[in-house]
Coordinates of C-alpha atoms in Angstrom, one line a residue:
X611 CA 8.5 -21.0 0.9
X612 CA 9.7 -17.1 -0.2
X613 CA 10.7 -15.0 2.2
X614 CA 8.4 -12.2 3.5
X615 CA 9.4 -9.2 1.8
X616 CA 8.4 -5.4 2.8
X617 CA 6.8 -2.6 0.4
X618 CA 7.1 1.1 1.4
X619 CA 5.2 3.0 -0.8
X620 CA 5.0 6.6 -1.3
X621 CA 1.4 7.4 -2.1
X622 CA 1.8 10.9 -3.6
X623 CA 5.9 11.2 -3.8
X624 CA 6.8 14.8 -3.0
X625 CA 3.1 15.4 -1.6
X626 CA 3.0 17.7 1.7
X627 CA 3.3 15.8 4.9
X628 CA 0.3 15.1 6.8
X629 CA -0.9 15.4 10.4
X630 CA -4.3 13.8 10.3
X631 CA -3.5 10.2 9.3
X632 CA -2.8 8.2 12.1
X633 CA 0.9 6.7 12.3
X634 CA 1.2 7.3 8.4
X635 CA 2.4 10.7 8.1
X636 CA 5.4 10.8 5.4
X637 CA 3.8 12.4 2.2
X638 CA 1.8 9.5 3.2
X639 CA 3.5 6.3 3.4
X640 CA 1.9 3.0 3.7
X641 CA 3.8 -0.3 4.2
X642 CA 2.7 -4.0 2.8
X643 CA 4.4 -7.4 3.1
X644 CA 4.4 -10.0 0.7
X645 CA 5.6 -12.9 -0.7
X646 CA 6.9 -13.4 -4.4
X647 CA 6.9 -17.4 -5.6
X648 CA 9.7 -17.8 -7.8
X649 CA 9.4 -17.5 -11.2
X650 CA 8.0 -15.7 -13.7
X651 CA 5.7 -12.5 -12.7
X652 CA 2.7 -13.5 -13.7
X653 CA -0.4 -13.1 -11.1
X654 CA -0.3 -11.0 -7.9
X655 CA -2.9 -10.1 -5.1
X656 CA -3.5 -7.4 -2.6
X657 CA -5.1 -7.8 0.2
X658 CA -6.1 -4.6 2.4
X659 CA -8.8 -3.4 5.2
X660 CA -9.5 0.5 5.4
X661 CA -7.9 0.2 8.9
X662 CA -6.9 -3.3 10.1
X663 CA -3.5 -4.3 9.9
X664 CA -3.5 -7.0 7.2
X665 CA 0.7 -7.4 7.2
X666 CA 0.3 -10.9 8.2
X667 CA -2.9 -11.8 6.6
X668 CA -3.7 -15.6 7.0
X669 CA -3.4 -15.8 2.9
X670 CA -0.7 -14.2 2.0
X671 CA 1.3 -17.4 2.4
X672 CA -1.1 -19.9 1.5
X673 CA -1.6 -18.0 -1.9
X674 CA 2.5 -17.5 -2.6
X675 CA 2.5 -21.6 -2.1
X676 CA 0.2 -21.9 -5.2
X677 CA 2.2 -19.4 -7.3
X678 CA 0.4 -16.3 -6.6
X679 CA 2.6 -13.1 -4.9
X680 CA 0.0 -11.9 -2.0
X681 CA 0.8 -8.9 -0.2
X682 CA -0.7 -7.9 2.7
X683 CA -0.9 -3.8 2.5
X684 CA -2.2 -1.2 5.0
X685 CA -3.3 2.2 4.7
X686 CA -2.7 5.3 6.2
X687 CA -5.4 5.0 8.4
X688 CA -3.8 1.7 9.9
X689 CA -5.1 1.1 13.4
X690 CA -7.1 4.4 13.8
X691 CA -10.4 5.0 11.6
X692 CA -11.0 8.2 14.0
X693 CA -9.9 10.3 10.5
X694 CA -10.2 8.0 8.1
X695 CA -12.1 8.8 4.6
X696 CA -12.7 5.9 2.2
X697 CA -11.6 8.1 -0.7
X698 CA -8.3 8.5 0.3
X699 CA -7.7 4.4 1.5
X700 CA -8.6 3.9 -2.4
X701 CA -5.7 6.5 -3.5
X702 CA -3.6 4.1 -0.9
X703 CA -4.6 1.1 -2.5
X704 CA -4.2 2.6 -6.3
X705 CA -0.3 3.2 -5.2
X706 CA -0.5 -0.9 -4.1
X707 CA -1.3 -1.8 -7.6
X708 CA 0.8 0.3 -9.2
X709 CA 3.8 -1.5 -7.0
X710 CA 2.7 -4.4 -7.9
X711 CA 2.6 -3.1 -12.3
X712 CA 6.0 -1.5 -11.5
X713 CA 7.3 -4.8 -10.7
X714 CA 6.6 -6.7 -13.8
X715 CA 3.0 -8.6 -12.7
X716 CA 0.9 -9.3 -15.7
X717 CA -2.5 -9.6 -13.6
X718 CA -3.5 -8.1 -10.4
X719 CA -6.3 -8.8 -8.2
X720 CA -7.9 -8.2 -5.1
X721 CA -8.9 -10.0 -2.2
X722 CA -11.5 -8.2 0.3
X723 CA -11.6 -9.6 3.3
X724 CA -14.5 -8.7 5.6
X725 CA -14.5 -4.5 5.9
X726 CA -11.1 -4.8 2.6
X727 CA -14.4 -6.4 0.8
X728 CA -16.8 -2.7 0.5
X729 CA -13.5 -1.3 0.0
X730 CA -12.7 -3.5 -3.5
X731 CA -16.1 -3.2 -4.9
X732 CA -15.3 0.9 -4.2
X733 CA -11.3 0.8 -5.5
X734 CA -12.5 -1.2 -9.2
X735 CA -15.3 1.0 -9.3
X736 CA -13.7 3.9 -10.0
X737 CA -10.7 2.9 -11.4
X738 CA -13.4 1.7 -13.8
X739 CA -15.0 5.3 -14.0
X740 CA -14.4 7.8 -11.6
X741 CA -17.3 9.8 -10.0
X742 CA -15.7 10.5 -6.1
X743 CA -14.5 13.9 -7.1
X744 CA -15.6 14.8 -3.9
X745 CA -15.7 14.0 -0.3
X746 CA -18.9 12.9 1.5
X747 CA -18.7 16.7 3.4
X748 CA -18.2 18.3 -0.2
X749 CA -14.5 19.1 -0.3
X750 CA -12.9 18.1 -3.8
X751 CA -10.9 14.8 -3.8
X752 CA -8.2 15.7 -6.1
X753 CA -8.2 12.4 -7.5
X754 CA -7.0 11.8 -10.9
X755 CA -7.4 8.4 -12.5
X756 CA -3.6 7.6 -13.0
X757 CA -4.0 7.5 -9.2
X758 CA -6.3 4.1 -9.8
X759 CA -5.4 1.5 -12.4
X760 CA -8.0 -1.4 -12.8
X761 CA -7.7 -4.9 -11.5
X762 CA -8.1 -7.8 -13.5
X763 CA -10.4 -9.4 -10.6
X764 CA -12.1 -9.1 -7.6
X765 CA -11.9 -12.0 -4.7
X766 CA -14.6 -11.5 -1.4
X767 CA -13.9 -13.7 1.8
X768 CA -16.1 -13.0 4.9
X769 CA -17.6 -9.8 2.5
X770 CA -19.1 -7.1 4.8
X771 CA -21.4 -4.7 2.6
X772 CA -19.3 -1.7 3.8
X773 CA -19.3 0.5 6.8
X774 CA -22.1 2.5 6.0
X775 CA -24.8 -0.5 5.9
X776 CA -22.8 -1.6 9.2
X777 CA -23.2 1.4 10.9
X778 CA -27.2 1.0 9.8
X779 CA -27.6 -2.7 10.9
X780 CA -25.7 -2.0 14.4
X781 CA -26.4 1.1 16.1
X782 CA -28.1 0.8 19.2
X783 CA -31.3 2.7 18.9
X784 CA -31.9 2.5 22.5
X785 CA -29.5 5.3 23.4
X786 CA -31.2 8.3 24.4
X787 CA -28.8 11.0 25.5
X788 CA -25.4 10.9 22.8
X789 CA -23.5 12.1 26.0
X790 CA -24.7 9.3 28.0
X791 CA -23.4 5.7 26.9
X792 CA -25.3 4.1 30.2
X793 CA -28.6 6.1 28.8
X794 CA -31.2 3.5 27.5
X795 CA -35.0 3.2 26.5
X796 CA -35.9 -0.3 27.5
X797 CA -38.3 -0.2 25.2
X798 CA -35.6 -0.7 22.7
X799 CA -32.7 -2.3 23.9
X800 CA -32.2 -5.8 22.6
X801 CA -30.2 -6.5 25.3
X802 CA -32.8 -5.9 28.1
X803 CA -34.7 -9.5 29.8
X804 CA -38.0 -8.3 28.5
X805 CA -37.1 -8.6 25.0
X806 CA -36.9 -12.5 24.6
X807 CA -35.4 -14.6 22.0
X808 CA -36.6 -15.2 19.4
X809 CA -37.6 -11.8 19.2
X810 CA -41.2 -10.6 18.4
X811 CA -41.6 -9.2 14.8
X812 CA -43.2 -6.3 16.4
X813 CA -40.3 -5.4 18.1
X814 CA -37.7 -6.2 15.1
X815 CA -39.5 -3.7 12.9
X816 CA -39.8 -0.6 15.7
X817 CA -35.8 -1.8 16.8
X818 CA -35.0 -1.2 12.9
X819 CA -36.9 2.1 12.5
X820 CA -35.2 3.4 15.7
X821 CA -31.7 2.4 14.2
X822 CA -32.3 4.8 10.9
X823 CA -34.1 7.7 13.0
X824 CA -31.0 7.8 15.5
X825 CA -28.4 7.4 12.4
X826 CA -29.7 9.9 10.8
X827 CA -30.2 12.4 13.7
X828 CA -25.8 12.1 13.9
X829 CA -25.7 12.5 10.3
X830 CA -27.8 15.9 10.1
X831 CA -26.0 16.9 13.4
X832 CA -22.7 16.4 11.4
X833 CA -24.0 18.5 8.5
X834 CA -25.1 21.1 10.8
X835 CA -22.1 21.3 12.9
X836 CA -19.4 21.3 9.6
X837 CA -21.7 24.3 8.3
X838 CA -21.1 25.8 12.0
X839 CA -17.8 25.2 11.4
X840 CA -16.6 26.5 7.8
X841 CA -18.6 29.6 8.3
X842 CA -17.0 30.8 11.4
X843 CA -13.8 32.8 11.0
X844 CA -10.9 31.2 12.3
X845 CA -12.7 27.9 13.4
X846 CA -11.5 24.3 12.5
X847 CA -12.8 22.5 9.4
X848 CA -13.5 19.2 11.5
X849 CA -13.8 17.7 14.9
X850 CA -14.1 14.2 16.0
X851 CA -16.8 13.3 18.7
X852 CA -18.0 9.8 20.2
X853 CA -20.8 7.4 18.6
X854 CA -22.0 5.5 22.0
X855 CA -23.1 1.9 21.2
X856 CA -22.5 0.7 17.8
X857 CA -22.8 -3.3 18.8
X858 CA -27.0 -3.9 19.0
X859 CA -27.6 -6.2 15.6
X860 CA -29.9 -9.1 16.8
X861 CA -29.1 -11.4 15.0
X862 CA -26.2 -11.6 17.2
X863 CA -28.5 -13.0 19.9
X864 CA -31.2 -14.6 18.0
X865 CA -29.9 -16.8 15.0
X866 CA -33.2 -18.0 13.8
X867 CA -32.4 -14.3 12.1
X868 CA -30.8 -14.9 9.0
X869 CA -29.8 -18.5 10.3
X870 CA -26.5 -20.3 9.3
X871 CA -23.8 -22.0 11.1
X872 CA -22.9 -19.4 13.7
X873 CA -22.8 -19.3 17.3
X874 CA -24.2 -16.3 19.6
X875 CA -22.6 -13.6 20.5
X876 CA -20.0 -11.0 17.7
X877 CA -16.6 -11.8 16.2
X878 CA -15.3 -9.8 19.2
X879 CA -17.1 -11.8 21.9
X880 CA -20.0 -11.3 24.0
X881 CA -22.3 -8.6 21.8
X882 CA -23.2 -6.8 24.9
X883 CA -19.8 -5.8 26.4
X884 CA -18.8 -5.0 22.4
X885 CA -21.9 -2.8 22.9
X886 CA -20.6 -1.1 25.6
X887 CA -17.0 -1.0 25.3
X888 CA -14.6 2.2 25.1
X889 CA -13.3 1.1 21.6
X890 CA -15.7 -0.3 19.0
X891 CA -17.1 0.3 15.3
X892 CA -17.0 4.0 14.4
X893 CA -16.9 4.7 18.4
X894 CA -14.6 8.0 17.9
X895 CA -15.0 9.2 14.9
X896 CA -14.2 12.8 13.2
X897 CA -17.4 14.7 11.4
X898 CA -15.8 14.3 8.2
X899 CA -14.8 10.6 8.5
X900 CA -18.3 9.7 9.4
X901 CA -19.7 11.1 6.5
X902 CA -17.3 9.3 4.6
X903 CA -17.5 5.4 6.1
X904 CA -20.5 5.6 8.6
X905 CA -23.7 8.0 7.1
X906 CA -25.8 7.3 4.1
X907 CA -23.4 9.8 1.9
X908 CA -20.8 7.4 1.8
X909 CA -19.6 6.8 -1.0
X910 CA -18.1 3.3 -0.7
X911 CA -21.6 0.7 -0.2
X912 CA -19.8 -2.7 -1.3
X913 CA -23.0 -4.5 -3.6
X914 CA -23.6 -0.4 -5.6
X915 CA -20.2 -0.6 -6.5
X916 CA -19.4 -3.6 -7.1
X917 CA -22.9 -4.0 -9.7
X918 CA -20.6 -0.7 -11.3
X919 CA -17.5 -3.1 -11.8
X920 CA -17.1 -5.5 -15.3
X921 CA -13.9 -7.7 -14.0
X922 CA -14.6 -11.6 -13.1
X923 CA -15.7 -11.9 -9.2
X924 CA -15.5 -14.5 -6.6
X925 CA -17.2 -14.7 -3.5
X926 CA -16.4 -17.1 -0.2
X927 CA -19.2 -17.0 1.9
X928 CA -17.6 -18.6 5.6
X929 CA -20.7 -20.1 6.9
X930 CA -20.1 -20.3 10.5
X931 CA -19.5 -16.2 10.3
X932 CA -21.3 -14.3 13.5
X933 CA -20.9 -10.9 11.2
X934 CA -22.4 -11.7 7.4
X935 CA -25.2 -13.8 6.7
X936 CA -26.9 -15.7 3.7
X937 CA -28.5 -12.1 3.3
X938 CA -25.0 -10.7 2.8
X939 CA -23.9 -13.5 0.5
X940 CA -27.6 -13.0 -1.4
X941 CA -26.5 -8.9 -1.8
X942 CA -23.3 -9.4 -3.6
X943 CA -24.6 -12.2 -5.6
X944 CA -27.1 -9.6 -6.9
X945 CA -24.8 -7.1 -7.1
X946 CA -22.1 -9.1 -9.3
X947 CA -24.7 -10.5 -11.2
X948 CA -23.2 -12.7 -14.2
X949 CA -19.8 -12.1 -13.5
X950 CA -19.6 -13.5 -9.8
X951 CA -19.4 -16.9 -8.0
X952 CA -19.9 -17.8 -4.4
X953 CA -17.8 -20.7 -2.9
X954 CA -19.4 -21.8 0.4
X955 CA -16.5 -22.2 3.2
X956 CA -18.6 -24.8 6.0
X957 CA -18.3 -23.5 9.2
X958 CA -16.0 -21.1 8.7
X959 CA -15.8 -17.8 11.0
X960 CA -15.3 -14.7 10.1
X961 CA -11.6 -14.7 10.6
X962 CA -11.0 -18.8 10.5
X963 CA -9.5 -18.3 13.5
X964 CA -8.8 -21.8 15.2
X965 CA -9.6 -23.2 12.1
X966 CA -6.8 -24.3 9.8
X967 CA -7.9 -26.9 7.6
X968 CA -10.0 -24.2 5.8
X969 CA -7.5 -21.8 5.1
X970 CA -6.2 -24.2 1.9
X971 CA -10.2 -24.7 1.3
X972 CA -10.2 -20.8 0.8
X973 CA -6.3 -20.5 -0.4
X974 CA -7.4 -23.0 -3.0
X975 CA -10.8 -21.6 -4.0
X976 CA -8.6 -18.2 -4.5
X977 CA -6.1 -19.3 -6.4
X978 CA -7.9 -21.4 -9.0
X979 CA -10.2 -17.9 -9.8
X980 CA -6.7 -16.1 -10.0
X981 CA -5.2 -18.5 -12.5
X982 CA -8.3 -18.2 -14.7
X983 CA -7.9 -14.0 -15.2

């Protein structure tokens, strides 16, 4: 087995240093780790979340036993989203790729895994053409397209659509005071005795309309408060604030919902303390950076930009996954069209955590796509 081997990587050498990135602030800097099988250079993969550290990434040695040099890389953002804009973790993951050139690599792919997924589909998108000249909020990018090569291919495990249709399925719409996280309508809380499972269709469609009304009451409010902002002498361009209960999807509860081989509850335990807890999806959260991953402006949705990519695509669908559903596998098939393949993974969760035996089942499914770019 190759040693694990550590990338730093100056995104912009000789850029300014930054103070709103987390950890990450040298011009930035972003660190990966892989590993390089012997032999010639012929097929490498990155692997990369927007903010999850993916340094030790359950496939980065799986793939460097079948010949491929995986490397696990992490953004600026790694470990704090609070900031985070999807525009700048694709300038992050452009510098990745061109490591990866640099070194002598005839093919380079990606794998997105789970939130790395929207992130992909949004990277090969506009390294195909790009159109993210500016942010969500309206400030220029300043991206250039030598800042994103293409990929030759495009790997989803455990796919999430992207944060912005996360943000839509999840929000709790039962919140009635944003200052309040104990505040609660009973009328909508899926959470609350009354409501029983399986839920009532009724109550599934007023649930869902209450979701979009309160998302898009933070979105305007976002809007309204960056205008407040910028056109006050001397105030800051951005602030962060706190999104209360971003854990309320039912089919966390209720798996005759977009059935498959789950079992209740989220990826993070029982839904309702995830509901409630101090440190959850988009739970603090600058105005900017919620534009950017969380609101309807984003510019990263996984299945629009990956329909806007032309590279070969392989999808793993884990079956046993409490967070994507046949619904999510059915979006990306639509979105990849004649280009894509799904590979089910049988009772696989969302992280194949505890699961071993199906890490080669996914390794291999992986590698055999790779070795056919």
């Amino acid at each position: 087995m190759p040693e694990l081997q550590l990338a730093v990587i100056d995104v912009k050498p000789g850029a300014a240093l930054e103070s709103q990135s987390g950890l990450q602030m040298l011009r930035p800097r972003i660190y990966g780790a892989y590993r390089a099988p012997a032999g010639p250079k012929r097929i490498a993969a990155i692997v990369m979340h927007p903010t999850s550290n993916f340094m030790g990434h359950y496939l980065i040695a799986p793939l460097a036993e079948r010949g491929i040099c995986c490397m696990g890389l992490n953004s600026r953002y790694v470990g704090n989203d609070t900031v985070l804009l999807m525009e700048r973790a694709i300038q992050d993951l452009g510098a990745g790729v061109q490591y990866l050139r640099a070194a002598g690599y005839e093919k380079v792919f990606l794998v997105g895994n789970s939130g790395g997924a929207a992130l992909a589909a949004f990277y090969q998108a506009q390294a195909e053409r790009l159109t993210a000249t500016h942010f969500a909020d309206g400030d220029p990018t300043h991206l250039h397209p030598g800042d994103l090569p293409p990929v030759d291919g495009i790997a989803l495990c455990a796919a999430h659509l992207g944060r912005t249709r996360l943000m839509r399925d999840w929000i709790d719409p039962s919140v009635t005071d944003e200052h309040d996280p104990l505040s609660v309508d009973p009328e909508l809380d899926m959470y609350d005795a009354r409501h029983r499972v399986p839920y009532d269709a009724g109550f599934l469609a007023r649930f869902s309309a209450a979701q979009q009304a309160r998302l898009a009451r933070i979105e305007q409010w976002c809007l309204d408060r960056l205008a407040l902002l910028r056109g006050t002498e001397g105030a800051p361009r951005d602030q962060t604030f706190i999104v209360y209960r971003t854990h309320a999807d039912p089919r966390c509860v209720d798996l005759s919902l977009d059935p498959n081989d789950r079992l209740p509850g989220s990826v993070w335990g029982d839904a309702r303390q995830v509901n409630y807890s101090a440190n959850a999806m988009g739970r603090t959260t600058s105005l900017t950076a919620f534009l950017s991953q969380w609101s309807s402006r984003s510019q990263a949705d996984g299945p629009t930009n990956l329909a806007r990519t032309t590279v070969p695509k392989l999808l793993l669908t884990y079956t046993g996954d409490q967070s994507t559903f046949p619904s999510t596998r059915d979006a990306w098939l639509a979105a990849g069209g004649t280009r894509i393949r799904n590979v089910d993974i049988v009772g696989g969760n969302h992280y194949l955590a505890g699961q071993p035996a199906l890490v080669p089942q996914a390794a291999d499914a992986i590698a055999e796509f790779a070795h056919s770019l």
